[in-house]
Coordinates of C-alpha atoms and ligand atoms in Angstrom, one line a residue:
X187 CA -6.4 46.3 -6.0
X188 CA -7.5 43.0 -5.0
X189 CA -6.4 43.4 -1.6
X190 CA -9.1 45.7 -0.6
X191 CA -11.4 42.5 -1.2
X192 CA -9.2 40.3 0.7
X193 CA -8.9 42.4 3.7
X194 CA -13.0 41.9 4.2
X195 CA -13.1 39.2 6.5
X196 CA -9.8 38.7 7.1
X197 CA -9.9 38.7 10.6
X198 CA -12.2 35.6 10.1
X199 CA -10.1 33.7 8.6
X200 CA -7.2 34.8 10.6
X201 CA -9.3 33.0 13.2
X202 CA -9.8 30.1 10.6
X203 CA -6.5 30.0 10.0
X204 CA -5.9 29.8 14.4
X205 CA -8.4 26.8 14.2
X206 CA -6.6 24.7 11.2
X207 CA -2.9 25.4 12.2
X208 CA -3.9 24.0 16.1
X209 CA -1.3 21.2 16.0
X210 CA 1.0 24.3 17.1
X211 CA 3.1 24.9 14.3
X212 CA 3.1 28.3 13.9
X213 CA 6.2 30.3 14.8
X214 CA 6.4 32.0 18.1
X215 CA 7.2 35.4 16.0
X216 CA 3.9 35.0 14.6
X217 CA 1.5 33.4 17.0
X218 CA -1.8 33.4 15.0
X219 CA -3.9 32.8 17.9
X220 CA -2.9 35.7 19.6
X221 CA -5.2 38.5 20.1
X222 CA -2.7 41.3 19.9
X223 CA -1.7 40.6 16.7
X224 CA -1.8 43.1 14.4
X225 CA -3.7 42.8 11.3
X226 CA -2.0 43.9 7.9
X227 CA -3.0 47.4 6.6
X228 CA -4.0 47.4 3.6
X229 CA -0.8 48.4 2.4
X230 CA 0.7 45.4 3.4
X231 CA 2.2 42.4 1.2
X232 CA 1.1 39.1 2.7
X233 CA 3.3 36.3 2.2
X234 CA 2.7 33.1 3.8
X235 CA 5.9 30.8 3.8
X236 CA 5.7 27.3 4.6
X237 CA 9.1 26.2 6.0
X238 CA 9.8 22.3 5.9
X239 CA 11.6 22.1 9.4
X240 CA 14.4 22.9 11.7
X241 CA 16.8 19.8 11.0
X242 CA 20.1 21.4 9.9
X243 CA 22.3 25.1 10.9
X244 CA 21.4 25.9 6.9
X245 CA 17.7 25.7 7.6
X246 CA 17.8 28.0 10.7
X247 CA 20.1 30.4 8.6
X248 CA 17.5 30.0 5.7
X249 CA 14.7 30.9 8.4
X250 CA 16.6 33.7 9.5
X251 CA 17.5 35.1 6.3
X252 CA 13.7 35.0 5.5
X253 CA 12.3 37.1 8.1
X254 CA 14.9 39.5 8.1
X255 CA 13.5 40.4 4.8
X256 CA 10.0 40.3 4.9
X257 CA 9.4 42.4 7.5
X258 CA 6.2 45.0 9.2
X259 CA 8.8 47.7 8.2
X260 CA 9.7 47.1 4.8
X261 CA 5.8 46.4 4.5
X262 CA 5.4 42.9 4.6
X263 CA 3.0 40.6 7.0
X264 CA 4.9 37.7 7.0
X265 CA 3.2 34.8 8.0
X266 CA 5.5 31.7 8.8
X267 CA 4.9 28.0 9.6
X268 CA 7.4 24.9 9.7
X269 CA 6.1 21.9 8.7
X270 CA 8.5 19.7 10.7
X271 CA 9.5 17.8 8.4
X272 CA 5.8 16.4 7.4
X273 CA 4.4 17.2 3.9
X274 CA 1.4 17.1 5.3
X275 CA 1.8 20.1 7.4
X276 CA 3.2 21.9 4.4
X277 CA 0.1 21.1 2.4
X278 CA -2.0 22.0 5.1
X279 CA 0.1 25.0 5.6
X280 CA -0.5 26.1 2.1
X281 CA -3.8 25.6 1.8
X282 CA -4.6 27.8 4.7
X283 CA -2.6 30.4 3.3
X284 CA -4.7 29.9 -0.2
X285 CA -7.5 30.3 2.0
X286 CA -6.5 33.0 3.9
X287 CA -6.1 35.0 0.4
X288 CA -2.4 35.9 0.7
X289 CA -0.2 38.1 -1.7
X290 CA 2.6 35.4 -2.2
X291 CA 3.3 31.6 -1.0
X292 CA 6.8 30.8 -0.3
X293 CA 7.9 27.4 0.3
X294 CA 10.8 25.1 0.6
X295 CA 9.0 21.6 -0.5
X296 CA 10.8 18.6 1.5
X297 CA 10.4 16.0 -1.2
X298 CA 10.2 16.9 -5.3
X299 CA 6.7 14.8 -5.6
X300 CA 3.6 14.9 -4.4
X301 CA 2.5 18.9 -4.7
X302 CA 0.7 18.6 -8.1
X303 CA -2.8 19.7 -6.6
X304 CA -1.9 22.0 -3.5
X305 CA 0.0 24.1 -6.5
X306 CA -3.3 23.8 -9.1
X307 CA -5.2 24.7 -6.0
X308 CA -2.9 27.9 -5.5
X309 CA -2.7 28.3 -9.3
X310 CA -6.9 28.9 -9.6
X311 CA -6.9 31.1 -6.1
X312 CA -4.4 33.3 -8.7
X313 CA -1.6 33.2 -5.7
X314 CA 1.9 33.4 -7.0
X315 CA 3.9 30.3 -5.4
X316 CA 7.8 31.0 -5.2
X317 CA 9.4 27.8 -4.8
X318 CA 12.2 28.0 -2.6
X319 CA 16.1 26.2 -1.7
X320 CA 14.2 22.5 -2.8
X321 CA 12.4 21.9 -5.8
X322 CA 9.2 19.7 -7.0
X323 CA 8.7 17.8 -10.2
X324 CA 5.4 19.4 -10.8
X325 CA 5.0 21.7 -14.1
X326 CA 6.5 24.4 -14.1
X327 CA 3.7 26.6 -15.0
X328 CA 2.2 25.3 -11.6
X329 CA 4.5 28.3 -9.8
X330 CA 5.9 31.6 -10.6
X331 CA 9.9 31.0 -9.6
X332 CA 12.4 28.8 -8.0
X333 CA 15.3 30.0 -6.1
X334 CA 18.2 28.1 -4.9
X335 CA 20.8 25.9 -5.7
X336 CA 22.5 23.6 -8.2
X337 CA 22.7 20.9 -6.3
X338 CA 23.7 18.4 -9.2
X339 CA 26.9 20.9 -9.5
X340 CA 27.8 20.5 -5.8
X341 CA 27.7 16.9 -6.3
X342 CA 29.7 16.9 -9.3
X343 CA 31.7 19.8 -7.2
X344 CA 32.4 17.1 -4.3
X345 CA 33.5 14.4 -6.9
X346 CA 35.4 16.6 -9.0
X347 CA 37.3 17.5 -5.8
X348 CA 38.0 13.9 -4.8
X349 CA 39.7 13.4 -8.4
X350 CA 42.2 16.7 -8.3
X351 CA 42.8 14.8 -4.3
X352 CA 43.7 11.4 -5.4
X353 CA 45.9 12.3 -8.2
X354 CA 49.1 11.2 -6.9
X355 CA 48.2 9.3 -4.0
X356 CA 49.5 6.2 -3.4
X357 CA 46.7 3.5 -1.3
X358 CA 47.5 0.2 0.1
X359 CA 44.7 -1.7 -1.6
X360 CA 44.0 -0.6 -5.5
X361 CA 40.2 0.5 -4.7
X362 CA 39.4 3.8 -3.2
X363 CA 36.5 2.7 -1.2
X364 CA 34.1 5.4 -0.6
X365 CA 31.1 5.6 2.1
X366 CA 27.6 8.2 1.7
X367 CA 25.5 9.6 4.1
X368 CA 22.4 10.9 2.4
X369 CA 20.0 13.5 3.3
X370 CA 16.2 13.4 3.1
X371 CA 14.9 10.5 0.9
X372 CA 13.3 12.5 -2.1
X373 CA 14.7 15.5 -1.6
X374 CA 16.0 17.9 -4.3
X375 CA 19.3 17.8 -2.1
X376 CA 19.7 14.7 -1.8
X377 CA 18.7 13.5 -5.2
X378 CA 21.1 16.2 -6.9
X379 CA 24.0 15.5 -4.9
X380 CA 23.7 11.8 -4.9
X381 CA 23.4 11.8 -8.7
X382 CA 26.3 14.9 -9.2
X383 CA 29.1 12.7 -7.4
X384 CA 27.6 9.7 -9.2
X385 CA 28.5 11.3 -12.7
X386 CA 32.1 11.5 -11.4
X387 CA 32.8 8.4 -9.7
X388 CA 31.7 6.9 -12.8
X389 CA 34.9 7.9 -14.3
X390 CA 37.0 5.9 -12.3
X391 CA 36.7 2.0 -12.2
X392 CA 38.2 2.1 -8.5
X393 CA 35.8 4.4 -7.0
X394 CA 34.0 1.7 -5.2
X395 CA 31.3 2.7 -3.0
X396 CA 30.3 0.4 -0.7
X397 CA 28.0 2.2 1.2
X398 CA 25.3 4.7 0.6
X399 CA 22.3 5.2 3.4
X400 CA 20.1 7.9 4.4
X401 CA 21.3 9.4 7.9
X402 CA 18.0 12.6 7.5
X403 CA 20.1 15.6 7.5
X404 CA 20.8 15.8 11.2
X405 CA 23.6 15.0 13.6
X406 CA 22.2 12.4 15.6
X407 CA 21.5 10.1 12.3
X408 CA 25.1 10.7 11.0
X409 CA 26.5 9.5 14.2
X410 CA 24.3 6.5 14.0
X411 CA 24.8 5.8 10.2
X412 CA 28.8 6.4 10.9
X413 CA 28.9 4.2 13.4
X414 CA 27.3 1.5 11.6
X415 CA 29.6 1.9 8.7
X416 CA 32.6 1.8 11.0
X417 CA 31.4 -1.6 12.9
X418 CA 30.6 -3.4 9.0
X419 CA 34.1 -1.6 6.6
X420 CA 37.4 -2.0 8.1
X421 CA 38.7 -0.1 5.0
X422 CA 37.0 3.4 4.4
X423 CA 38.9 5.9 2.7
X424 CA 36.6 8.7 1.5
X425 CA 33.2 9.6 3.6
X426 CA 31.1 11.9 1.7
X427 CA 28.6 13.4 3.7
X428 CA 25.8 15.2 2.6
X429 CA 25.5 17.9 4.3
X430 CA 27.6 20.0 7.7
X431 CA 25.0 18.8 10.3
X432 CA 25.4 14.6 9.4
X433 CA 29.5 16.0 9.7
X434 CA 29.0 16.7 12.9
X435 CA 27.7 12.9 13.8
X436 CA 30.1 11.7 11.4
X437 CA 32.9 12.9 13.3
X438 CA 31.9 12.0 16.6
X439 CA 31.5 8.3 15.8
X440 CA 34.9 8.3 14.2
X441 CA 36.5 9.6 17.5
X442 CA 34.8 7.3 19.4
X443 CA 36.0 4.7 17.1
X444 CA 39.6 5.8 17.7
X445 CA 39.9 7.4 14.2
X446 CA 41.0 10.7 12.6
X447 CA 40.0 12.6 9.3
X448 CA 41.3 14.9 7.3
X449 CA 44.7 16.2 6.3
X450 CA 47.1 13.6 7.0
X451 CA 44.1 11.3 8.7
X452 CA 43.0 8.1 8.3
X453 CA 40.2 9.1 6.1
X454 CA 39.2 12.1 3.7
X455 CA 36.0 13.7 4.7
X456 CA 33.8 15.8 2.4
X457 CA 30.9 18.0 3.3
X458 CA 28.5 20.1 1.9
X459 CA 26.5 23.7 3.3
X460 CA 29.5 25.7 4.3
X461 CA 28.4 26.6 7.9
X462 CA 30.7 28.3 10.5
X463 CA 31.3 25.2 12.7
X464 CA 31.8 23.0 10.0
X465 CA 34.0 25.7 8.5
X466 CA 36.0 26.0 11.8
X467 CA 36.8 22.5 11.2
X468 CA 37.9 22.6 7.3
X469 CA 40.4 25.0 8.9
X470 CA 41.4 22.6 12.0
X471 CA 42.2 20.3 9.1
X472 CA 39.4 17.9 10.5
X473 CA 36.8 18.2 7.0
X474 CA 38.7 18.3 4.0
X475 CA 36.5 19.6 2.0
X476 CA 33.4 21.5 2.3
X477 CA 30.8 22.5 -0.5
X478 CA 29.1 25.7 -0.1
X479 CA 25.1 25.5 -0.3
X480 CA 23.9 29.3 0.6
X481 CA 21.2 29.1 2.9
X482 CA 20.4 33.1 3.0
X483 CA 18.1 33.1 0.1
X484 CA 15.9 36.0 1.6
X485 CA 17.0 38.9 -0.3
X486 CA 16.6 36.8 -3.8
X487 CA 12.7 36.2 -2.4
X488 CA 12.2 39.5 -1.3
X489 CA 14.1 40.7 -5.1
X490 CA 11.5 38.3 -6.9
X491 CA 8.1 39.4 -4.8
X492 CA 9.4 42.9 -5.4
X493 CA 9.6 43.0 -9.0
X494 CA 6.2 40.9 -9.1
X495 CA 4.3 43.8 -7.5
X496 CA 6.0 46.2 -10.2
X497 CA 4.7 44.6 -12.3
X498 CA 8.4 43.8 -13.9
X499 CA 9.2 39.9 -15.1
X500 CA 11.0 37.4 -13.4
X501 CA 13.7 35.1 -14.2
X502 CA 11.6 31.3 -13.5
X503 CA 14.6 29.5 -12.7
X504 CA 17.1 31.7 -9.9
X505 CA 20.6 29.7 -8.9
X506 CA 22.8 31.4 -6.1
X507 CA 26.5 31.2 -5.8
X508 CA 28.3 29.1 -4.0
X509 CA 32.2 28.2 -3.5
X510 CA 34.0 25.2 -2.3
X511 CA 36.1 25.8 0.5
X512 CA 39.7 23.7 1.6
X513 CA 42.2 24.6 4.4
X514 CA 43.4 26.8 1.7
X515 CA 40.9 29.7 1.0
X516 CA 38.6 28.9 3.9
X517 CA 39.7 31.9 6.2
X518 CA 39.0 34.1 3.3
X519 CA 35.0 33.4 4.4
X520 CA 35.4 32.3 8.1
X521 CA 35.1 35.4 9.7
X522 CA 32.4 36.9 8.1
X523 CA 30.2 33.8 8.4
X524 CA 26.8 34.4 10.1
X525 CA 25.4 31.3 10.0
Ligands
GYE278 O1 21.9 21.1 2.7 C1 20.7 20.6 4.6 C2 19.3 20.9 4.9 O2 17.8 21.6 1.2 C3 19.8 22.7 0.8 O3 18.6 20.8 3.7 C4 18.9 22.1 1.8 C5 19.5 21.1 2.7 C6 20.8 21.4 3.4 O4 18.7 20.3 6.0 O5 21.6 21.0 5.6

């Protein structure tokens, strides 16, 4: 239909789009600026997906799991960029797919605000926007579909855990005293997790938290953040980190403290994603707990962009399912783990 249209002149913009994304963005599997790239036939669905960054093992799995789907042979031309973590990159990322005239935008928005205009801009081009793993606070009638996660219910998941954990347990002082490492300020992910395990440690009057700081996601900050918290609270019992990556940190600076976690350690650990190191180490016994946020939301996309070219309605809102996984049921999942 329409595409006929858009494929005049799309090898200038393709060169447009070469001259806007020059800060270098663009994946190597798609390097715009080549000249052997192929253009889309006609027959072609072109989705443009604007990832946020590469901070965390989920995002790589969530990149992965996206252009295993929308690929030359099941008759996509998929163009990708990461924004590294910048929403400015994003926006500009979008708006060069708007003006390139793609099928579909995908993205994965870092923070909820900020994307009322990019979206209105999308909205009058007539481009379908499929809002993906984050979400934004904009209108909903602004985009098509979300897909992703409840990430209130893996807070309240992670808090609900704690509770079945403490019954019984006997501590030296009468407060449990509970440390957070945050991801992204802003973020759907952050805000829903914080907020979830909020809802439950607002049941108990000696859940005390005495710390709760943003540590970005990545393994480097958790170390850092950790080791802050270590130097400032002689008397953690329960770190709750927000996702497997900030784990990873977390658990270097408590060896290097001269601490353990986990089963029978000196403090309970939580986690959330589910990814196969972190998993390894749920079944070492070192996490105690770890929260499963599915990263491999490609097929779901692909599903949604499917049923939009039939024609066929889609669901707006699209949760995945997740699990929580202990010592106990974790090997159940550990060796088919791809991620
Ligand atoms: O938990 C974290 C990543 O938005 C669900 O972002 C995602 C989160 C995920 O960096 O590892």
């Amino acid at each position: 239909m329409e595409r006929k249209r858009r494929m005049r002149g799309y090898i200038v913009v393709c060169l447009l789009f070469a001259l806007l994304m020059s800060t270098g963005c663009t994946s190597a599997q798609q390097d715009f600026s080549s000249e052997e790239r192929p253009y889309p036939d006609e027959n072609m669905t072109v989705i443009g997906v604007s990832q946020l960054g590469s901070e965390s093992m989920w995002r790589s799995a969530n990149t992965a799991s996206i252009q295993q789907v929308f690929t030359k042979e099941n008759g996509y031309f998929l163009m990708y960029n990461n924004a590294r973590q910048k929403q400015e990159n994003q926006i500009k990322a979008i708006r060069s797919f708007i003006s390139q005239q793609v099928d579909y935008i995908i993205f994965s928005p870092i923070v909820e605000s900020g994307w009322d205009t990019v979206l209105k801009e999308a909205k009058e081009a007539k481009i379908p926007v499929i809002i993906m793993d984050r979400n934004v606070d904009s209108d909903p009638s602004l985009y098509t579909a979300w897909v992703g996660s409840d990430f209130t219910e893996e807070g309240r998941n992670a808090g609900r855990w704690l509770e079945e954990e403490l019954k019984g347990k006997n501590f030296s002082h009468s407060q449990v005293n509970i440390v957070i490492l945050q991801g992204t300020p802003g973020s759907t992910a952050m805000l829903g997790r914080t907020e979830g395990f909020q809802t439950v440690a607002d049941r108990h009057e000696n859940w005390n938290i005495l710390a709760c700081e943003n540590a970005d996601f990545t393994t480097a900050k958790g170390k850092e953040v950790m080791s802050k918290y270590l130097k400032k609270y002689s008397d953690i019992d329960v770190i709750v980190s927000q996702n497997d990556d900030m784990t990873i940190g977390v658990l270097q600076a408590i060896s290097e403290a001269g601490y353990t976690t986990g089963t029978g350690g000196d403090m309970t650990l939580i986690s959330f994603d589910g990814t196969k190191s972190a998993l390894e180490k749920v079944k070492s016994g070192l996490i105690n707990v770890d929260i499963e946020c599915n990263p491999l939301l490609g097929p779901y996309l692909e599903e949604i962009v499917r049923k939009l070219e039939n024609g066929e309605p889609v669901d707006k809102i699209n949760y995945v399912e997740e699990k929580i996984f202990t010592q106990k049921n974790v090997l159940s999942v550990l060796d088919n783990r791809i991620y």
